[in-house]
mmCIF file of C-alpha atoms in Angstrom:
data_model
loop_
_atom_site.group_PDB
_atom_site.id
_atom_site.type_symbol
_atom_site.label_atom_id
_atom_site.label_comp_id
_atom_site.label_asym_id
_atom_site.label_seq_id
_atom_site.Cartn_x
_atom_site.Cartn_y
_atom_site.Cartn_z
ATOM 1 C CA MET A 1 131.186 60.030 107.773
ATOM 2 C CA GLU A 2 127.879 58.691 106.432
ATOM 3 C CA ALA A 3 125.925 60.754 108.892
ATOM 4 C CA LEU A 4 127.865 63.788 107.883
ATOM 5 C CA LEU A 5 126.907 63.277 104.113
ATOM 6 C CA LEU A 6 123.437 62.433 104.969
ATOM 7 C CA GLY A 7 123.125 65.828 106.922
ATOM 8 C CA ALA A 8 124.610 67.629 103.898
ATOM 9 C CA GLY A 9 122.284 65.896 101.607
ATOM 10 C CA LEU A 10 119.111 66.716 103.870
ATOM 11 C CA LEU A 11 120.292 70.636 104.232
ATOM 12 C CA LEU A 12 120.831 70.509 100.496
ATOM 13 C CA GLY A 13 117.433 69.127 99.623
ATOM 14 C CA ALA A 14 115.536 71.605 102.380
ATOM 15 C CA TYR A 15 117.479 74.246 100.271
ATOM 16 C CA VAL A 16 116.226 73.567 97.004
ATOM 17 C CA LEU A 17 112.489 73.163 98.222
ATOM 18 C CA VAL A 18 112.875 76.778 99.912
ATOM 19 C CA TYR A 19 114.475 78.366 96.971
ATOM 20 C CA TYR A 20 111.981 76.824 94.239
ATOM 21 C CA ASN A 21 108.954 77.399 96.511
ATOM 22 C CA LEU A 22 109.985 80.458 98.251
ATOM 23 C CA VAL A 23 112.649 82.419 96.617
ATOM 24 C CA LYS A 24 112.728 81.530 92.950
ATOM 25 C CA ALA A 25 110.049 84.386 91.129
ATOM 26 C CA PRO A 26 107.954 83.057 88.264
ATOM 27 C CA PRO A 27 108.707 84.368 85.176
ATOM 28 C CA CYS A 28 106.479 87.381 83.686
ATOM 29 C CA GLY A 29 105.012 86.853 80.080
ATOM 30 C CA GLY A 30 102.743 89.258 78.853
ATOM 31 C CA ILE A 31 102.867 91.588 75.931
ATOM 32 C CA ALA A 32 105.633 90.450 73.659
ATOM 33 C CA SER A 33 106.425 93.747 71.577
ATOM 34 C CA LEU A 34 106.407 97.233 73.260
ATOM 35 C CA ARG A 35 107.657 99.056 69.980
ATOM 36 C CA GLY A 36 106.269 102.631 69.938
ATOM 37 C CA ARG A 37 105.353 102.656 73.451
ATOM 38 C CA THR A 38 106.979 104.458 76.360
ATOM 39 C CA ALA A 39 107.756 103.643 79.884
ATOM 40 C CA VAL A 40 109.062 105.417 82.847
ATOM 41 C CA VAL A 41 110.741 103.659 85.543
ATOM 42 C CA THR A 42 112.124 105.464 88.833
ATOM 43 C CA GLY A 43 115.098 104.535 90.759
ATOM 44 C CA ALA A 44 116.038 102.593 87.551
ATOM 45 C CA ASN A 45 119.807 102.876 87.766
ATOM 46 C CA SER A 46 120.246 99.642 89.995
ATOM 47 C CA GLY A 47 118.670 96.537 91.439
ATOM 48 C CA ILE A 48 115.077 95.891 90.523
ATOM 49 C CA GLY A 49 114.048 99.224 88.595
ATOM 50 C CA LYS A 50 117.426 98.403 86.152
ATOM 51 C CA MET A 51 116.244 94.958 85.396
ATOM 52 C CA THR A 52 112.551 96.277 85.038
ATOM 53 C CA ALA A 53 114.070 98.608 82.673
ATOM 54 C CA LEU A 54 116.178 96.025 80.679
ATOM 55 C CA GLU A 55 113.244 93.952 80.269
ATOM 56 C CA LEU A 56 110.862 97.028 78.688
ATOM 57 C CA ALA A 57 113.750 97.762 76.587
ATOM 58 C CA ARG A 58 114.227 94.464 75.182
ATOM 59 C CA ARG A 59 110.699 94.448 74.299
ATOM 60 C CA GLY A 60 111.192 97.525 72.012
ATOM 61 C CA ALA A 61 109.869 100.134 74.434
ATOM 62 C CA ARG A 62 111.288 103.663 74.833
ATOM 63 C CA VAL A 63 112.405 103.702 78.633
ATOM 64 C CA VAL A 64 113.166 106.674 80.436
ATOM 65 C CA LEU A 65 115.021 106.045 83.566
ATOM 66 C CA ALA A 66 114.016 108.427 86.067
ATOM 67 C CA CYS A 67 116.962 108.749 88.657
ATOM 68 C CA ARG A 68 118.285 110.894 91.254
ATOM 69 C CA SER A 69 122.198 110.807 90.244
ATOM 70 C CA ARG A 70 122.905 112.035 86.765
ATOM 71 C CA GLU A 71 126.132 109.914 86.883
ATOM 72 C CA ARG A 72 124.625 106.570 87.779
ATOM 73 C CA GLY A 73 121.552 107.221 85.824
ATOM 74 C CA GLU A 74 123.501 107.917 82.687
ATOM 75 C CA ALA A 75 125.672 105.002 83.215
ATOM 76 C CA ALA A 76 122.769 102.885 83.688
ATOM 77 C CA ALA A 77 121.411 104.286 80.428
ATOM 78 C CA PHE A 78 124.459 103.304 78.428
ATOM 79 C CA ASP A 79 124.734 99.624 80.140
ATOM 80 C CA LEU A 80 120.848 98.994 79.052
ATOM 81 C CA ARG A 81 121.365 100.456 75.391
ATOM 82 C CA GLN A 82 124.113 98.084 74.971
ATOM 83 C CA GLU A 83 122.244 94.778 76.711
ATOM 84 C CA SER A 84 119.171 95.524 74.931
ATOM 85 C CA GLY A 85 120.232 96.658 71.793
ATOM 86 C CA ASN A 86 117.621 99.093 71.975
ATOM 87 C CA ASN A 87 118.654 102.734 71.739
ATOM 88 C CA GLU A 88 115.952 104.429 73.034
ATOM 89 C CA VAL A 89 116.676 104.373 76.593
ATOM 90 C CA ILE A 90 117.390 107.611 78.379
ATOM 91 C CA PHE A 91 118.072 109.078 81.684
ATOM 92 C CA MET A 92 116.237 112.234 83.166
ATOM 93 C CA ALA A 93 116.809 113.553 86.706
ATOM 94 C CA LEU A 94 114.319 112.911 89.269
ATOM 95 C CA ASP A 95 114.831 113.359 93.094
ATOM 96 C CA LEU A 96 111.434 112.268 94.752
ATOM 97 C CA ALA A 97 112.622 113.964 98.078
ATOM 98 C CA SER A 98 112.013 117.261 96.257
ATOM 99 C CA LEU A 99 108.717 118.335 95.247
ATOM 100 C CA ALA A 100 110.284 120.794 92.927
ATOM 101 C CA SER A 101 112.345 118.072 91.337
ATOM 102 C CA VAL A 102 109.234 116.292 90.849
ATOM 103 C CA ARG A 103 107.475 118.903 89.002
ATOM 104 C CA ALA A 104 110.529 119.703 86.883
ATOM 105 C CA PHE A 105 110.792 116.300 85.722
ATOM 106 C CA ALA A 106 107.203 116.162 84.747
ATOM 107 C CA THR A 107 107.455 119.716 82.524
ATOM 108 C CA ALA A 108 110.548 118.226 80.863
ATOM 109 C CA PHE A 109 108.706 114.744 80.184
ATOM 110 C CA LEU A 110 105.552 116.319 79.101
ATOM 111 C CA SER A 111 107.271 118.827 76.814
ATOM 112 C CA SER A 112 109.570 116.221 75.338
ATOM 113 C CA GLU A 113 107.503 112.861 74.991
ATOM 114 C CA PRO A 114 104.301 112.675 73.326
ATOM 115 C CA ARG A 115 103.544 109.383 74.918
ATOM 116 C CA LEU A 116 103.213 107.594 78.166
ATOM 117 C CA ASP A 117 101.916 103.976 78.496
ATOM 118 C CA ILE A 118 103.459 102.724 81.531
ATOM 119 C CA LEU A 119 104.810 104.388 84.549
ATOM 120 C CA ILE A 120 106.222 102.197 87.320
ATOM 121 C CA HIS A 121 107.101 103.716 90.692
ATOM 122 C CA ASN A 122 109.965 101.511 91.954
ATOM 123 C CA ALA A 123 112.190 104.176 93.667
ATOM 124 C CA GLY A 124 112.250 103.763 97.317
ATOM 125 C CA ILE A 125 113.929 103.971 100.629
ATOM 126 C CA SER A 126 114.207 101.913 103.723
ATOM 127 C CA SER A 127 116.240 104.484 105.936
ATOM 128 C CA CYS A 128 116.782 108.152 106.403
ATOM 129 C CA GLY A 129 120.520 107.489 106.567
ATOM 130 C CA ARG A 130 122.058 110.730 107.706
ATOM 131 C CA THR A 131 119.884 113.182 106.388
ATOM 132 C CA HIS A 132 117.435 115.072 108.890
ATOM 133 C CA GLU A 133 114.816 116.480 107.091
ATOM 134 C CA PRO A 134 111.989 118.493 108.571
ATOM 135 C CA PHE A 135 109.425 116.064 107.166
ATOM 136 C CA ASN A 136 108.919 112.215 106.951
ATOM 137 C CA LEU A 137 111.548 111.439 104.329
ATOM 138 C CA LEU A 138 110.400 108.117 103.842
ATOM 139 C CA LEU A 139 106.770 108.950 103.302
ATOM 140 C CA ARG A 140 108.008 111.766 101.169
ATOM 141 C CA VAL A 141 110.188 109.411 98.779
ATOM 142 C CA ASN A 142 108.255 106.151 98.752
ATOM 143 C CA HIS A 143 104.620 107.721 98.525
ATOM 144 C CA ILE A 144 104.462 111.467 98.356
ATOM 145 C CA GLY A 145 106.823 111.986 95.443
ATOM 146 C CA PRO A 146 105.210 109.161 93.322
ATOM 147 C CA PHE A 147 101.470 110.594 94.314
ATOM 148 C CA LEU A 148 102.459 113.823 93.106
ATOM 149 C CA LEU A 149 104.205 112.539 89.678
ATOM 150 C CA THR A 150 101.178 110.339 89.064
ATOM 151 C CA HIS A 151 98.795 113.305 89.157
ATOM 152 C CA LEU A 152 101.277 115.413 87.044
ATOM 153 C CA LEU A 153 101.560 112.774 84.106
ATOM 154 C CA LEU A 154 97.998 111.608 84.511
ATOM 155 C CA PRO A 155 96.689 113.904 81.597
ATOM 156 C CA ARG A 156 99.356 111.897 79.115
ATOM 157 C CA LEU A 157 98.355 108.507 80.475
ATOM 158 C CA LYS A 158 94.860 109.136 79.757
ATOM 159 C CA THR A 159 95.462 110.383 76.264
ATOM 160 C CA CYS A 160 97.491 107.105 75.859
ATOM 161 C CA ALA A 161 95.236 104.871 77.267
ATOM 162 C CA PRO A 162 95.185 101.971 77.795
ATOM 163 C CA SER A 163 97.886 102.498 80.133
ATOM 164 C CA ARG A 164 99.142 101.238 83.391
ATOM 165 C CA VAL A 165 100.690 102.786 86.613
ATOM 166 C CA VAL A 166 102.440 100.104 88.791
ATOM 167 C CA VAL A 167 103.552 101.140 92.591
ATOM 168 C CA VAL A 168 106.243 99.018 93.816
ATOM 169 C CA SER A 169 104.870 97.962 97.403
ATOM 170 C CA SER A 170 106.325 95.423 100.031
ATOM 171 C CA ALA A 171 105.090 92.659 102.522
ATOM 172 C CA ALA A 172 106.166 95.288 104.924
ATOM 173 C CA HIS A 173 102.586 96.912 104.564
ATOM 174 C CA ARG A 174 101.017 94.514 106.686
ATOM 175 C CA ARG A 175 102.833 96.164 109.764
ATOM 176 C CA GLY A 176 101.828 99.492 108.889
ATOM 177 C CA HIS A 177 99.440 101.646 110.628
ATOM 178 C CA LEU A 178 98.717 105.135 109.499
ATOM 179 C CA ASP A 179 98.304 107.829 111.947
ATOM 180 C CA PHE A 180 96.967 110.734 110.159
ATOM 181 C CA THR A 181 97.581 113.161 112.876
ATOM 182 C CA ARG A 182 101.464 112.809 112.365
ATOM 183 C CA LEU A 183 101.635 111.600 109.022
ATOM 184 C CA ASP A 184 104.361 113.990 108.167
ATOM 185 C CA ARG A 185 106.548 113.987 111.259
ATOM 186 C CA PRO A 186 110.393 113.692 111.034
ATOM 187 C CA VAL A 187 111.719 110.176 111.446
ATOM 188 C CA VAL A 188 114.099 109.733 114.356
ATOM 189 C CA GLY A 189 116.208 106.467 115.184
ATOM 190 C CA TRP A 190 116.113 102.986 113.490
ATOM 191 C CA GLN A 191 112.635 102.009 115.451
ATOM 192 C CA GLN A 192 110.740 104.884 113.830
ATOM 193 C CA GLU A 193 112.451 104.285 110.528
ATOM 194 C CA LEU A 194 111.112 100.464 110.756
ATOM 195 C CA ARG A 195 107.881 101.748 111.503
ATOM 196 C CA ALA A 196 107.880 104.640 108.957
ATOM 197 C CA TYR A 197 108.964 102.255 106.118
ATOM 198 C CA ALA A 198 106.180 99.840 106.766
ATOM 199 C CA ASP A 199 103.806 102.811 106.866
ATOM 200 C CA SER A 200 104.705 103.893 103.563
ATOM 201 C CA LYS A 201 104.353 100.844 102.097
ATOM 202 C CA LEU A 202 100.723 100.491 103.450
ATOM 203 C CA ALA A 203 100.306 104.089 101.870
ATOM 204 C CA ASN A 204 101.623 102.602 98.339
ATOM 205 C CA VAL A 205 98.883 99.735 98.430
ATOM 206 C CA LEU A 206 96.213 102.314 99.465
ATOM 207 C CA PHE A 207 97.113 104.785 97.070
ATOM 208 C CA ALA A 208 96.894 102.065 94.033
ATOM 209 C CA ARG A 209 93.325 101.224 95.524
ATOM 210 C CA GLU A 210 92.122 104.821 95.383
ATOM 211 C CA LEU A 211 93.567 105.615 92.318
ATOM 212 C CA ALA A 212 91.818 102.875 90.625
ATOM 213 C CA THR A 213 88.665 103.994 91.993
ATOM 214 C CA GLN A 214 89.666 107.645 90.728
ATOM 215 C CA LEU A 215 90.369 106.552 87.245
ATOM 216 C CA GLU A 216 87.650 104.205 86.789
ATOM 217 C CA GLY A 217 86.585 104.241 82.992
ATOM 218 C CA THR A 218 89.563 106.001 81.937
ATOM 219 C CA GLY A 219 91.440 103.107 80.569
ATOM 220 C CA VAL A 220 93.938 103.814 83.139
ATOM 221 C CA THR A 221 94.746 100.907 85.488
ATOM 222 C CA CYS A 222 96.918 100.657 88.368
ATOM 223 C CA TYR A 223 98.484 97.682 90.509
ATOM 224 C CA ALA A 224 100.462 97.537 93.658
ATOM 225 C CA ALA A 225 103.160 94.942 93.550
ATOM 226 C CA HIS A 226 105.494 93.095 95.943
ATOM 227 C CA PRO A 227 108.828 92.159 94.102
ATOM 228 C CA GLY A 228 109.696 89.645 97.280
ATOM 229 C CA PRO A 229 112.614 89.240 99.430
ATOM 230 C CA VAL A 230 115.467 90.846 96.932
ATOM 231 C CA ASN A 231 119.028 90.756 96.957
ATOM 232 C CA SER A 232 119.528 94.497 96.124
ATOM 233 C CA GLU A 233 121.014 97.559 97.183
ATOM 234 C CA LEU A 234 117.899 98.578 99.232
ATOM 235 C CA PHE A 235 118.654 95.590 101.631
ATOM 236 C CA LEU A 236 122.299 95.921 102.380
ATOM 237 C CA ARG A 237 122.507 99.951 101.855
ATOM 238 C CA HIS A 238 122.188 100.809 105.561
ATOM 239 C CA VAL A 239 123.806 97.961 107.179
ATOM 240 C CA PRO A 240 126.790 98.238 109.094
ATOM 241 C CA GLY A 241 130.115 98.175 107.003
ATOM 242 C CA TRP A 242 131.298 95.098 109.582
ATOM 243 C CA LEU A 243 128.093 93.374 108.874
ATOM 244 C CA SER A 244 128.022 93.501 105.529
ATOM 245 C CA PRO A 245 130.457 90.867 104.653
ATOM 246 C CA LEU A 246 128.591 88.276 106.665
ATOM 247 C CA LEU A 247 125.338 89.034 105.078
ATOM 248 C CA ARG A 248 126.222 89.173 101.598
ATOM 249 C CA PRO A 249 126.854 85.527 101.253
ATOM 250 C CA LEU A 250 123.420 84.665 103.074
ATOM 251 C CA ALA A 251 121.452 87.082 101.108
ATOM 252 C CA TRP A 252 123.020 85.618 97.979
ATOM 253 C CA LEU A 253 121.514 82.078 99.151
ATOM 254 C CA VAL A 254 118.029 82.850 100.374
ATOM 255 C CA LEU A 255 117.024 86.165 98.557
ATOM 256 C CA ARG A 256 115.983 86.607 94.876
ATOM 257 C CA THR A 257 118.063 88.392 92.475
ATOM 258 C CA PRO A 258 116.867 91.995 91.154
ATOM 259 C CA ARG A 259 115.995 90.047 87.864
ATOM 260 C CA GLY A 260 113.671 87.824 89.770
ATOM 261 C CA GLY A 261 112.316 90.803 91.916
ATOM 262 C CA ALA A 262 111.173 92.552 88.754
ATOM 263 C CA GLN A 263 108.777 89.881 87.458
ATOM 264 C CA THR A 264 105.768 91.212 89.718
ATOM 265 C CA PRO A 265 106.047 94.680 88.409
ATOM 266 C CA LEU A 266 106.683 93.532 84.989
ATOM 267 C CA TYR A 267 103.800 91.310 85.277
ATOM 268 C CA CYS A 268 101.436 94.136 86.375
ATOM 269 C CA ALA A 269 102.761 96.186 83.531
ATOM 270 C CA LEU A 270 102.406 93.787 80.815
ATOM 271 C CA GLN A 271 100.077 90.837 81.518
ATOM 272 C CA GLU A 272 96.742 91.002 79.561
ATOM 273 C CA GLY A 273 93.679 90.635 81.042
ATOM 274 C CA ILE A 274 94.296 91.854 84.657
ATOM 275 C CA GLU A 275 92.422 94.990 83.854
ATOM 276 C CA PRO A 276 89.655 93.779 86.042
ATOM 277 C CA LEU A 277 92.050 93.539 88.855
ATOM 278 C CA SER A 278 92.896 97.217 89.110
ATOM 279 C CA GLY A 279 93.762 98.235 92.354
ATOM 280 C CA ARG A 280 94.798 95.200 93.768
ATOM 281 C CA TYR A 281 97.898 93.946 95.117
ATOM 282 C CA PHE A 282 100.348 91.473 93.429
ATOM 283 C CA ALA A 283 102.854 89.118 94.511
ATOM 284 C CA ASN A 284 104.639 86.314 92.932
ATOM 285 C CA CYS A 285 102.575 87.398 89.721
ATOM 286 C CA HIS A 286 99.420 86.824 91.143
ATOM 287 C CA VAL A 287 96.953 88.743 93.210
ATOM 288 C CA GLU A 288 97.046 88.503 96.840
ATOM 289 C CA GLU A 289 94.580 89.350 99.698
ATOM 290 C CA VAL A 290 95.751 92.432 101.915
ATOM 291 C CA PRO A 291 94.925 92.810 105.457
ATOM 292 C CA PRO A 292 91.744 94.849 106.600
ATOM 293 C CA ALA A 293 93.953 98.169 106.989
ATOM 294 C CA ALA A 294 95.196 97.867 103.391
ATOM 295 C CA ARG A 295 91.409 97.547 101.855
ATOM 296 C CA ASP A 296 89.994 100.371 103.952
ATOM 297 C CA ASP A 297 88.289 102.646 101.388
ATOM 298 C CA ARG A 298 87.798 105.301 103.946
ATOM 299 C CA ALA A 299 91.322 105.246 105.076
ATOM 300 C CA ALA A 300 92.400 105.178 101.210
ATOM 301 C CA HIS A 301 90.395 108.239 100.454
ATOM 302 C CA ARG A 302 91.553 109.892 103.453
ATOM 303 C CA LEU A 303 95.218 109.360 102.753
ATOM 304 C CA TRP A 304 94.485 110.376 99.114
ATOM 305 C CA GLU A 305 93.326 114.072 100.430
ATOM 306 C CA ALA A 306 95.990 114.346 102.924
ATOM 307 C CA SER A 307 98.609 113.389 100.092
ATOM 308 C CA LYS A 308 97.075 116.311 97.854
ATOM 309 C CA ARG A 309 97.853 118.768 100.903
ATOM 310 C CA LEU A 310 101.409 117.512 101.447
ATOM 311 C CA ALA A 311 102.362 117.423 97.885
ATOM 312 C CA GLY A 312 100.982 120.927 97.338
ATOM 313 C CA LEU A 313 97.851 119.998 95.277
ATOM 314 C CA GLY A 314 95.158 122.381 96.398
ATOM 315 C CA PRO A 315 91.637 122.303 95.260
ATOM 316 C CA GLY A 316 91.228 122.263 91.221
ATOM 317 C CA GLN A 317 95.000 121.328 91.065
ATOM 318 C CA ASP A 318 94.804 117.428 90.741
ATOM 319 C CA ALA A 319 97.010 117.760 87.617
ATOM 320 C CA GLU A 320 98.678 120.102 85.219
ATOM 321 C CA PRO A 321 96.684 120.572 82.138
ATOM 322 C CA ASP A 322 98.019 118.618 79.310
ATOM 323 C CA GLU A 323 98.339 121.118 76.390
ATOM 324 C CA ASP A 324 100.268 119.231 74.051
ATOM 325 C CA PRO A 325 98.808 117.375 70.873
ATOM 326 C CA GLN A 326 97.262 114.120 71.113
ATOM 327 C CA PRO A 327 99.879 111.386 71.048
ATOM 328 C CA GLU A 328 100.919 110.059 67.915
ATOM 329 C CA ASP A 329 99.748 106.227 66.956
ATOM 330 C CA PRO A 330 102.335 103.832 68.105
ATOM 331 C CA GLY A 331 102.689 102.675 64.703
ATOM 332 C CA THR A 332 103.917 106.159 63.287
ATOM 333 C CA PRO A 333 107.516 106.705 64.241
ATOM 334 C CA SER A 334 108.551 110.486 64.683
ATOM 335 C CA SER A 335 111.316 112.753 65.600
ATOM 336 C CA ARG A 336 111.743 113.200 69.340
ATOM 337 C CA SER A 337 113.924 115.781 71.032
ATOM 338 C CA SER A 338 116.158 114.932 73.937
ATOM 339 C CA PRO A 339 114.257 115.626 77.364
ATOM 340 C CA LEU A 340 117.515 117.408 78.682
ATOM 341 C CA SER A 341 120.389 119.058 76.905
ATOM 342 C CA GLU A 342 122.720 116.655 78.463
ATOM 343 C CA GLU A 343 121.015 113.508 77.664
ATOM 344 C CA PRO A 344 122.401 111.058 75.173
ATOM 345 C CA THR A 345 120.969 111.034 71.583
ATOM 346 C CA VAL A 346 118.948 108.326 70.816
ATOM 347 C CA SER A 347 117.724 106.594 67.672
ATOM 348 C CA GLU A 348 113.998 106.529 65.912
ATOM 349 C CA PRO A 349 111.365 104.182 67.143
ATOM 350 C CA HIS A 350 110.666 101.279 65.187
ATOM 351 C CA ALA A 351 107.170 100.551 63.770
ATOM 352 C CA ILE A 352 104.926 98.436 66.036
ATOM 353 C CA PRO A 353 104.213 95.342 64.473
ATOM 354 C CA HIS A 354 100.611 94.920 63.259
ATOM 355 C CA ASN A 355 100.288 91.777 65.108
ATOM 356 C CA SER A 356 101.174 93.285 68.623
ATOM 357 C CA PRO A 357 98.546 92.739 71.142
ATOM 358 C CA ASP A 358 96.475 95.601 72.130
ATOM 359 C CA LEU A 359 95.526 96.291 75.810
ATOM 360 C CA SER A 360 92.331 97.764 74.620
ATOM 361 C CA LYS A 361 90.975 94.693 72.845
ATOM 362 C CA VAL A 362 91.660 92.248 75.856
ATOM 363 C CA THR A 363 88.853 89.896 76.168
ATOM 364 C CA HIS A 364 90.183 87.324 78.517
ATOM 365 C CA ARG A 365 88.602 88.146 82.195
ATOM 366 C CA ILE A 366 89.973 86.596 85.385
ATOM 367 C CA GLN A 367 87.434 85.124 87.774
ATOM 368 C CA VAL A 368 88.225 86.121 91.299
ATOM 369 C CA LYS A 369 86.637 85.946 94.697
ATOM 370 C CA THR A 370 84.569 88.910 95.922
ATOM 371 C CA GLU A 371 86.809 90.923 98.475
ATOM 372 C CA PRO A 372 85.113 91.156 101.908
ATOM 373 C CA GLU A 373 84.134 94.226 103.053
ATOM 374 C CA PRO A 374 86.507 96.579 104.853
ATOM 375 C CA ILE A 375 86.492 96.460 108.518
ATOM 376 C CA SER A 376 86.132 99.802 110.211
#
């Protein structure tokens, strides 16, 4: 009996060490009040995206949940309004697998929303499921769709600078390898899906890196964020039904909650003083070095050009013109029409407090080691 108790104590101690050192996520700090600012979070009807949107709403932001399912998106918006006490949480339809849907979302957003301060690309898939498309569905949803959406919304991000773009990536990028000769080939079978998922996450990291280069001096900064191992729908969505009951208890023990997974994306969106780290990869709320393939500037630029082609952006079509008037100052509330006729009515935003931190006035700088040169 004593040996059994000792063994149980050792196992419990080992689990506590693992949990607090590897599983539990550090809490996000950053800007306390986001009143008068607008954020878009893709895939925000569940999991990490929903917890990210909840925290932004609690801090007073106007939050747009960009989701594929209208039913689930509107239900999530209702839940978040109730839980946060912020009525300015709305749903807008977005299917990242459809470039037409991405363009429609951008048109609807730009015609109805005068501001965009934070854009968080959270939506993603890990498997094609039963869908058979004539293109690489994982690359389309995880990278090409977000790439096009960013381009279409860039004029608004620039006029609202300082603003931020956060791309939710994964440690799986370390296994990625981009073959530019077959970048958009359809994915067949679970082995190809695993490779395609890792490749799409590598594309996320390279996209953030090249976007930072393209936007230098504009006041728009961007970051790739790894949420950590998270117990979310993405983890269990494609697990066989008979295996799910066995994995759920294990996942509960060793994986982060969606709230924990949201901390690093929130850090990248809200933390003051990280502007000098634009384009870098973050994990556990701090910058982390990436392998040579993920800091190859030539590959990042080549991916940029290939992505423009796959997204249907020809020469001179990097982004649609922003014909709307200059955005209002965050401290001046105004009426906003609902983006879609079916959208729920939202209340007017409150004025931003005078003591709310301004990203443009951040003076704190973070000292980091110089990155090694990319390996060809």
